[in-house]
PDB file of C-alpha atoms in Angstrom:
ATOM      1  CA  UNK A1369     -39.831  38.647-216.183  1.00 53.00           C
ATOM      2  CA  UNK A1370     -39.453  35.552-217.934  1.00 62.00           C
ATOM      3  CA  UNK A1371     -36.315  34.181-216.253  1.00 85.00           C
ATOM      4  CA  UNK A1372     -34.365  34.496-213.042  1.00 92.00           C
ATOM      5  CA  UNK A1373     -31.965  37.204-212.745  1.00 94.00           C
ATOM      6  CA  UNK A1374     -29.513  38.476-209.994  1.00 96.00           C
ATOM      7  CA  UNK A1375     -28.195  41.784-209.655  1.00 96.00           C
ATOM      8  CA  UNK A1376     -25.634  43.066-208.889  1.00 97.00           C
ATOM      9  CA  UNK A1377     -23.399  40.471-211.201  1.00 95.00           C
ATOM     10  CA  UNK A1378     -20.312  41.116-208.544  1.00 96.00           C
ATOM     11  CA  UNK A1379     -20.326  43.243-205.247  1.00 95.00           C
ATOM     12  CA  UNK A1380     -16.828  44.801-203.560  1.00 97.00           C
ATOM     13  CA  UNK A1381     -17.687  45.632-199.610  1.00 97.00           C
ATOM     14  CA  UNK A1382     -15.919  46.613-196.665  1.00 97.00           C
ATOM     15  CA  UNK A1383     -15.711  44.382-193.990  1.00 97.00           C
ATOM     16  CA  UNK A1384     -18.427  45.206-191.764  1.00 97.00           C
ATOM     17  CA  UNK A1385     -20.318  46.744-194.104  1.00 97.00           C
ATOM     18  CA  UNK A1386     -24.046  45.713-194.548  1.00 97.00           C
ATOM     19  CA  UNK A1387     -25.416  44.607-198.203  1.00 96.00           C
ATOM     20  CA  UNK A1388     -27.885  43.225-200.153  1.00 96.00           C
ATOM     21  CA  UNK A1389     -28.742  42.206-203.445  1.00 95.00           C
ATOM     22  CA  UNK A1390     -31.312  40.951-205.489  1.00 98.00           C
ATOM     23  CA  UNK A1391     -33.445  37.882-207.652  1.00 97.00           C
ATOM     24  CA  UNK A1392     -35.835  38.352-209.668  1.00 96.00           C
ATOM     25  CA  UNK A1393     -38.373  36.054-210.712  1.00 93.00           C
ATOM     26  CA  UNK A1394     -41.601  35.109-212.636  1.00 88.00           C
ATOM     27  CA  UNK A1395     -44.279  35.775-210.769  1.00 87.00           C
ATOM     28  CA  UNK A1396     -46.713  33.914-212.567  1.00 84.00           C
ATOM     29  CA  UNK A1397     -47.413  30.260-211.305  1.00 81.00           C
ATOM     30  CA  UNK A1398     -44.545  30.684-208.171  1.00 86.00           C
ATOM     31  CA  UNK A1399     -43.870  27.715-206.044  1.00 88.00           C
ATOM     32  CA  UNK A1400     -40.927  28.597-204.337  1.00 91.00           C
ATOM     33  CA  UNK A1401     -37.524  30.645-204.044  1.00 95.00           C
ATOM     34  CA  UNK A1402     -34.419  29.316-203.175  1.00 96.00           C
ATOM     35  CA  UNK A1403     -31.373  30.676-202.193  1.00 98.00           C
ATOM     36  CA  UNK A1404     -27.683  28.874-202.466  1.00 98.00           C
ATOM     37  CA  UNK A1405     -23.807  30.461-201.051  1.00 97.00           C
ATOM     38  CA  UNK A1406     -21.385  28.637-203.277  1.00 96.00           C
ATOM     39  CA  UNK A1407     -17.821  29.153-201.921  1.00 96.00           C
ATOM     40  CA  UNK A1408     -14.974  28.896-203.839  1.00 92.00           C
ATOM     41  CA  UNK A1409     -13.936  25.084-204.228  1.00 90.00           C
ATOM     42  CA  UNK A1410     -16.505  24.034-202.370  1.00 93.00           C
ATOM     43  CA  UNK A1411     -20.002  22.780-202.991  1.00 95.00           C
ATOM     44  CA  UNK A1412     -23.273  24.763-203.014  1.00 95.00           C
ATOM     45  CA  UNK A1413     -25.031  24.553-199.805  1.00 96.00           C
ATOM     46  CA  UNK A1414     -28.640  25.654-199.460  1.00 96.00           C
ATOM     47  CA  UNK A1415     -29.739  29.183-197.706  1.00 97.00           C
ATOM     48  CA  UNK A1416     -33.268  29.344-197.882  1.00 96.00           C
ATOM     49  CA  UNK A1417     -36.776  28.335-199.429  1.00 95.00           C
ATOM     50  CA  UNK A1418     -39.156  30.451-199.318  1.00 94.00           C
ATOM     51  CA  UNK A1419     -42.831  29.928-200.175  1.00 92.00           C
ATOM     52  CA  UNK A1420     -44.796  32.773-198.986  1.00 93.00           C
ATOM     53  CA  UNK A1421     -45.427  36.478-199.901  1.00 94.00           C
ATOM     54  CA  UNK A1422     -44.297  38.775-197.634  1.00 95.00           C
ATOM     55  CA  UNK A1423     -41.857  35.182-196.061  1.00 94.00           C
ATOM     56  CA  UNK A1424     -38.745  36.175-194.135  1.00 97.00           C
ATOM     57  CA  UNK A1425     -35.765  33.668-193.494  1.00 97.00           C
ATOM     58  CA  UNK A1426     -32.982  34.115-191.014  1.00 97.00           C
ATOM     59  CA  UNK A1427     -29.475  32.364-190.567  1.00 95.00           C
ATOM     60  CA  UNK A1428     -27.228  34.424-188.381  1.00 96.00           C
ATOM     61  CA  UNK A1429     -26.255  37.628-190.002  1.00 97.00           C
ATOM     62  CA  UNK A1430     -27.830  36.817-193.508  1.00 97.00           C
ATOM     63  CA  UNK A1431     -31.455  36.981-194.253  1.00 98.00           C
ATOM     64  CA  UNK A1432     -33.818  36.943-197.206  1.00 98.00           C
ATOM     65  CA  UNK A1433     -37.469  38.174-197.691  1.00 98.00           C
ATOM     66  CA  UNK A1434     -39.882  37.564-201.010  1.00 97.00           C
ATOM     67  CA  UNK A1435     -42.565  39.113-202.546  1.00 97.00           C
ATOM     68  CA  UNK A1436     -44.197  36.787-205.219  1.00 94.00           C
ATOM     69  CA  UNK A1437     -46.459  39.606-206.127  1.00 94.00           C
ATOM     70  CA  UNK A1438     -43.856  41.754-207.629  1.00 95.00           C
ATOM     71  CA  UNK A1439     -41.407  38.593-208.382  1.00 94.00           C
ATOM     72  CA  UNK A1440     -38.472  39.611-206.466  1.00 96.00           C
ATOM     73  CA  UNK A1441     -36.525  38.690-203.060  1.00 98.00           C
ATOM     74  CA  UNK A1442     -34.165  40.301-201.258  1.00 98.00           C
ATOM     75  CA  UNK A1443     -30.764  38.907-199.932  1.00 98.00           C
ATOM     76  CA  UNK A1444     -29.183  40.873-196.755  1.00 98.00           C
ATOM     77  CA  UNK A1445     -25.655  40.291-195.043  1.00 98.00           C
ATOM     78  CA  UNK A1446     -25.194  42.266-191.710  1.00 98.00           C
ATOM     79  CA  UNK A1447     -21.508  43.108-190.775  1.00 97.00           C
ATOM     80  CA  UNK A1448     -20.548  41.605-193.774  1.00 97.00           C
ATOM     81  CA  UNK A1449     -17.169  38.901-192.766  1.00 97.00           C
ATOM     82  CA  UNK A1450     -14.399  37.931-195.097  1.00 96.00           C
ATOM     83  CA  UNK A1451     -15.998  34.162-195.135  1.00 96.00           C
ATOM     84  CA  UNK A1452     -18.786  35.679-196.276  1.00 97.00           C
ATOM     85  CA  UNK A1453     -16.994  35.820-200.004  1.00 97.00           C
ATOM     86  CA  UNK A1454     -19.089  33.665-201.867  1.00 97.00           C
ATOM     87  CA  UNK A1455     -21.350  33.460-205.483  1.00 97.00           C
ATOM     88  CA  UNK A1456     -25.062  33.510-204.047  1.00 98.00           C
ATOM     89  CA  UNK A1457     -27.275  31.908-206.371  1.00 97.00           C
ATOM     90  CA  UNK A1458     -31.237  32.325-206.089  1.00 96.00           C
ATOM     91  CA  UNK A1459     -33.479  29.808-208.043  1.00 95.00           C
ATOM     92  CA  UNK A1460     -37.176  29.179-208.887  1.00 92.00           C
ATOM     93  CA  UNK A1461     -39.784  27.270-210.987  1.00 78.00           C
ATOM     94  CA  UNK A1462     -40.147  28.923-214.056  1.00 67.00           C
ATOM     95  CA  UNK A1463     -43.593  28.901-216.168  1.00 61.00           C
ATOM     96  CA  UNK A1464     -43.606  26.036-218.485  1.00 58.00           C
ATOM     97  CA  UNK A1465     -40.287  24.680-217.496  1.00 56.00           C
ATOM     98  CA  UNK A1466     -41.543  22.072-215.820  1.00 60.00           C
ATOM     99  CA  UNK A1467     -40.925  20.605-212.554  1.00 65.00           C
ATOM    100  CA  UNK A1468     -37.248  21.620-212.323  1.00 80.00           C
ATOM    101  CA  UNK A1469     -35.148  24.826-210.662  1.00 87.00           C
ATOM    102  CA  UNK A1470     -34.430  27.802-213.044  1.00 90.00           C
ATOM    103  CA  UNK A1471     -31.151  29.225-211.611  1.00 93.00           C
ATOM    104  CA  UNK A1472     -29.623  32.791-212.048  1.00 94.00           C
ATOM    105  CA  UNK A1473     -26.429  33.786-212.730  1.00 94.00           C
ATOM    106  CA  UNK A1474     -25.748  34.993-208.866  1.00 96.00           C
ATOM    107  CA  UNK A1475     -23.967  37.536-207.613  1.00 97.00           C
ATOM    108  CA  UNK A1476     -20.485  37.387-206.507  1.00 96.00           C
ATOM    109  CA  UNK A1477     -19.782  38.971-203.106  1.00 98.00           C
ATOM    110  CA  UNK A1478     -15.622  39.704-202.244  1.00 97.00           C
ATOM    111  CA  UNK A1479     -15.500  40.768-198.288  1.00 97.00           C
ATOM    112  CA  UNK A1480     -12.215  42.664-198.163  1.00 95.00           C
ATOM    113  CA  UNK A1481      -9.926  43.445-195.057  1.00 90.00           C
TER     114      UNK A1481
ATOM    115  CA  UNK B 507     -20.679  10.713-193.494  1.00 59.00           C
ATOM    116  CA  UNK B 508     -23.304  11.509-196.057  1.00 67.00           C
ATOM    117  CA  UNK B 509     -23.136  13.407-199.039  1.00 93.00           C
ATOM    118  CA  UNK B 510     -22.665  13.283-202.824  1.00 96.00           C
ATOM    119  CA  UNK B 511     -19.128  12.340-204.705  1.00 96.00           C
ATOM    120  CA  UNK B 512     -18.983  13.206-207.981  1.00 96.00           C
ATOM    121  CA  UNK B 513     -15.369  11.803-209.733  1.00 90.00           C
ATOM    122  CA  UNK B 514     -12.966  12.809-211.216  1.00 91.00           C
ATOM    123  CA  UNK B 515     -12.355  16.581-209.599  1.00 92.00           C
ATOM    124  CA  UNK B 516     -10.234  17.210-213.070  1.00 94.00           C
ATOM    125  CA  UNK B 517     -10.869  15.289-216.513  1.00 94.00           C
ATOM    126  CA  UNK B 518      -9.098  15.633-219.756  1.00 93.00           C
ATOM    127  CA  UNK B 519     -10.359  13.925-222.755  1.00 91.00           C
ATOM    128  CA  UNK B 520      -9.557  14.577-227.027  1.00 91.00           C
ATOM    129  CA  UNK B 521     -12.532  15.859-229.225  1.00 89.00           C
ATOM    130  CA  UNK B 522     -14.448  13.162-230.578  1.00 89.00           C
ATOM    131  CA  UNK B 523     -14.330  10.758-227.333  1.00 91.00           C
ATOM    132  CA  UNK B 524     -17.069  10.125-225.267  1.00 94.00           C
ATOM    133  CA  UNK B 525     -16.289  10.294-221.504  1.00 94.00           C
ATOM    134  CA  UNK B 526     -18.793   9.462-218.726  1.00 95.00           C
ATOM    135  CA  UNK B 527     -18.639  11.255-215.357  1.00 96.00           C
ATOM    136  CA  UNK B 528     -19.439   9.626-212.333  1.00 96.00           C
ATOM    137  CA  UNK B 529     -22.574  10.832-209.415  1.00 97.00           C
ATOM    138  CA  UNK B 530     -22.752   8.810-206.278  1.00 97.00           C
ATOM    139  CA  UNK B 531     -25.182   9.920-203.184  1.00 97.00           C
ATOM    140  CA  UNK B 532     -25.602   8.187-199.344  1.00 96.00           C
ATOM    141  CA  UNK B 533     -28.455  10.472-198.885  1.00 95.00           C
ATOM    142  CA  UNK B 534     -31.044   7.810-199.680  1.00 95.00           C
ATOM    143  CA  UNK B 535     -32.698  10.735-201.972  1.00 95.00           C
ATOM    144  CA  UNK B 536     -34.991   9.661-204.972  1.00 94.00           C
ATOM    145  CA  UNK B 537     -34.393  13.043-207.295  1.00 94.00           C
ATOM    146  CA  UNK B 538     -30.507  13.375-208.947  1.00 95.00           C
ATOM    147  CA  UNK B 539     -29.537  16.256-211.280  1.00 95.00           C
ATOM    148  CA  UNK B 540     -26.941  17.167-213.896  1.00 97.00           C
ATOM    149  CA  UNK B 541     -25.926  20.848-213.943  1.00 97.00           C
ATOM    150  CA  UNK B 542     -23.863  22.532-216.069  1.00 97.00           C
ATOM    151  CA  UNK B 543     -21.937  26.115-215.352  1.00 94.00           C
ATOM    152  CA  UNK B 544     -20.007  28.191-218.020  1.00 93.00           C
ATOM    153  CA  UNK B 545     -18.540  31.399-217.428  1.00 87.00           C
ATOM    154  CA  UNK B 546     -21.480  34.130-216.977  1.00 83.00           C
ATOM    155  CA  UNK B 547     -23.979  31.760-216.584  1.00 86.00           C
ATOM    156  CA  UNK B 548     -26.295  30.539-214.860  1.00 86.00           C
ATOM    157  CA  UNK B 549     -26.280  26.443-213.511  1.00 93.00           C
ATOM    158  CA  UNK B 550     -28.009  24.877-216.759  1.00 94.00           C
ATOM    159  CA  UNK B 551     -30.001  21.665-216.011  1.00 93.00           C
ATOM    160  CA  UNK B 552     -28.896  18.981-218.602  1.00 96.00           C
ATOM    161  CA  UNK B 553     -30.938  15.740-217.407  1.00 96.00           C
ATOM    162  CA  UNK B 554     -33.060  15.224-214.166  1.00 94.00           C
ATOM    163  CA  UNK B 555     -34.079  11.674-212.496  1.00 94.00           C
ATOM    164  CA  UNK B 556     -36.871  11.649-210.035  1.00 91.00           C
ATOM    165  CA  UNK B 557     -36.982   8.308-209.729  1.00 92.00           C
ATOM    166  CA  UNK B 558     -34.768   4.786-210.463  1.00 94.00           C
ATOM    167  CA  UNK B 559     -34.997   3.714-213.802  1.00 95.00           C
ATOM    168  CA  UNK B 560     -36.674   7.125-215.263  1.00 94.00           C
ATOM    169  CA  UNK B 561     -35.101  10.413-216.405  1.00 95.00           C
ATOM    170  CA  UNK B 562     -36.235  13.639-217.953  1.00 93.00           C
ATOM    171  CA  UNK B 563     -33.877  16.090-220.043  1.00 93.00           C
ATOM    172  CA  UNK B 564     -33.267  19.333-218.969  1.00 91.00           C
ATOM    173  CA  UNK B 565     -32.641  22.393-220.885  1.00 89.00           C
ATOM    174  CA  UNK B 566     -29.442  21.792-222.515  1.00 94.00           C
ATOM    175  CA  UNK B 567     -29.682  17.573-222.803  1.00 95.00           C
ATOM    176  CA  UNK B 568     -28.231  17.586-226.423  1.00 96.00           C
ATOM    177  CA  UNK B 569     -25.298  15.605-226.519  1.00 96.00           C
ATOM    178  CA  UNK B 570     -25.475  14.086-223.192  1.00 97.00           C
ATOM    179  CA  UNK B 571     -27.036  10.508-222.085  1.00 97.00           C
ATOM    180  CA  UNK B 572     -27.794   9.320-218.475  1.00 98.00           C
ATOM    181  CA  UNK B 573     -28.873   6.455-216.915  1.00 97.00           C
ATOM    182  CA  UNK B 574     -30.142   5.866-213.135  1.00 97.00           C
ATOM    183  CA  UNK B 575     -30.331   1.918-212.894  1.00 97.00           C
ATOM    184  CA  UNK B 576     -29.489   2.489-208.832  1.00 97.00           C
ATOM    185  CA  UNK B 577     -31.230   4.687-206.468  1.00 97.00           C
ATOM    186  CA  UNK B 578     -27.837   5.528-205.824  1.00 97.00           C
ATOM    187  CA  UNK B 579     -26.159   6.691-209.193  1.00 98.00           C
ATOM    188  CA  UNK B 580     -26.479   8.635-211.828  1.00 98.00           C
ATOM    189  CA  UNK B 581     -23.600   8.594-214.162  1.00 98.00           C
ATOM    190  CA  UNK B 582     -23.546  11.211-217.427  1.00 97.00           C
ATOM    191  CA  UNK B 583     -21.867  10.457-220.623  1.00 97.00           C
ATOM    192  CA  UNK B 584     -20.815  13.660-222.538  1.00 96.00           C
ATOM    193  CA  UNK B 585     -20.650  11.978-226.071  1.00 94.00           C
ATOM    194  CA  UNK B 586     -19.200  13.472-229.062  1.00 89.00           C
ATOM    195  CA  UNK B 587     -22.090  14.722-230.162  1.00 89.00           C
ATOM    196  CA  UNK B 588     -22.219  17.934-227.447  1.00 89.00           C
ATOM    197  CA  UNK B 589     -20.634  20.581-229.676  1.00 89.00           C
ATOM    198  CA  UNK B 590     -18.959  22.644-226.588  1.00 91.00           C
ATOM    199  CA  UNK B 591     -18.347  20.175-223.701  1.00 93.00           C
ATOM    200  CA  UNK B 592     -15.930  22.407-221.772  1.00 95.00           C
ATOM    201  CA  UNK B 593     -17.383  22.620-219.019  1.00 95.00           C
ATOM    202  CA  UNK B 594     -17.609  22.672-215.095  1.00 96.00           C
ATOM    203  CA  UNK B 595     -20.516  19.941-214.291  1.00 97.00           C
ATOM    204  CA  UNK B 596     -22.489  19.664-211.031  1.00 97.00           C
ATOM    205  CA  UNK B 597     -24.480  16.884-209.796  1.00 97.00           C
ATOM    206  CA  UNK B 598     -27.135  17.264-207.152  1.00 96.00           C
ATOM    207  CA  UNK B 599     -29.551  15.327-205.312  1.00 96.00           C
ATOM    208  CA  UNK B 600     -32.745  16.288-203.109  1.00 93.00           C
ATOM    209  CA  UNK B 601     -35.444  14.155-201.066  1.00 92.00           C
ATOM    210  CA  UNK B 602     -37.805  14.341-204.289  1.00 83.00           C
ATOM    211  CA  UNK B 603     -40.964  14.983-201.652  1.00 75.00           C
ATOM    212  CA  UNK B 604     -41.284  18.014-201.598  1.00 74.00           C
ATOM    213  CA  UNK B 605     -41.464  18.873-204.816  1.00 78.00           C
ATOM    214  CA  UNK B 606     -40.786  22.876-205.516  1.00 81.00           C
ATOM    215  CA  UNK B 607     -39.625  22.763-202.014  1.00 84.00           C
ATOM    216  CA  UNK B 608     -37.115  20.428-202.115  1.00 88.00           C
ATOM    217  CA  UNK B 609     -33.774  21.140-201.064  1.00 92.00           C
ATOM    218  CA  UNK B 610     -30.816  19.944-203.675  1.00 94.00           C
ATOM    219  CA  UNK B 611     -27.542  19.098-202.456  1.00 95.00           C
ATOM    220  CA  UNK B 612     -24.478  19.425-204.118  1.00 97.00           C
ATOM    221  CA  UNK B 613     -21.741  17.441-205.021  1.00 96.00           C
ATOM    222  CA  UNK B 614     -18.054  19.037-205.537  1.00 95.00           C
ATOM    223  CA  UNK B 615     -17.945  18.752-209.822  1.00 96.00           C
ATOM    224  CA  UNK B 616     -16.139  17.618-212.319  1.00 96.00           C
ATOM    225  CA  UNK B 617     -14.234  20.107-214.510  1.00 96.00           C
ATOM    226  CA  UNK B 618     -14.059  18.768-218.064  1.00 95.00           C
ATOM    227  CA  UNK B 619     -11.517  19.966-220.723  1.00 95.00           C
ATOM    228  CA  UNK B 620     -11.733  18.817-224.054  1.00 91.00           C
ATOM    229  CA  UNK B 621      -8.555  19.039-226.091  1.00 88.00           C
TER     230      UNK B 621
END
């Protein structure tokens, strides 16, 4: 992996339903993982950092986990809500792109009624 | 109440004009981005500052100047010279401490249309 990607690129759930998706990440020379929820019309607002293998963050029903080894981490919504409709973007330091975020394309989640 | 203002929300300028768009922060932070989205992609770092009176270009700095004379500001001038300005551009500050770790904050962006 030489970049940062996000999968899925878009997400359709049930409200209530449970989900998760995923960043990927060079694992070579990691420093840290972050995690943004941009609403629509609204700023992004930070979810996480995460430093450590095998780290877990938790903010009420959403929680992340990372594995530098394998270069990935893990996004999870419980009981998924219609506010949680939002782009989730994950970002790290990549390799020789000096001391700046590397952001992926995020994942756009739509909680429907 | 702290935060970051970027102005204006909307901006409409001809090809072939420069146009500078305006970052202000009240977080006392020392670090100030520029970000730029287009559809299907990710947030593209044009210039970062992490400090007053010094600034680094990003990935996609071509066509765009900055300055960051106050700790405060960090204005971005999309000159004529940035083939596909159309654009939706986010500014962001974080503490600059931290490093990797550092949070960044957003402000709301600017969407530019060039005509």
């Amino acid at each position: 992996i030489l970049n940062v990607e996000q999968s899925p690129q878009s997400l359709h759930v049930q409200e209530g339903d449970s989900t998760n998706f995923t960043c990927s990440f060079p694992s070579s020379n990691f420093y840290a993982l972050h995690w943004y929820r941009w609403e629509t019309a609204k700023s992004p607002e930070a979810l996480f950092v995460m430093t450590l293998n095998g780290d877990e963050k938790k903010k009420g029903r959403i929680s992340a986990t990372l594995n530098t080894k394998e270069g990935y981490s893990y996004l999870y919504i419980k009981g998924s809500q219609p506010e949680d409709s939002a782009t989730y973007l994950c970002a790290s330091y990549v390799d020789g792109g000096g001391n700046k975020l590397t952001f992926g394309t995020g994942t756009q989640l739509k909680v429907e009624l | 109440d702290g935060g970051i203002t970027q102005s204006p929300k909307y901006l409409f300028r001809k090809e072939g004009q420069n146009v500078t768009l305006s970052c202000e922060q009240n977080l006392n932070h020392d670090a100030m981005y520029w970000y730029r989205q287009d559809p299907g992609q990710g947030l593209r770092l044009i210039y970062y500052s992490q400090i007053v009176n010094d600034f680094q270009k990003g990935d996609i700095a071509e066509g765009y100047s900055v300055s960051r004379e106050k700790k405060e500001s960090f204005p971005l001038t999309v000159t004529s010279a940035q083939k596909n300005p159309t654009a939706f551009y986010l500014c962001a500050s974080s503490p600059g401490l931290a490093g990797p770790v550092d949070t960044q904050y957003f402000g709301p962006g600017t969407r530019l249309t060039v005509l």
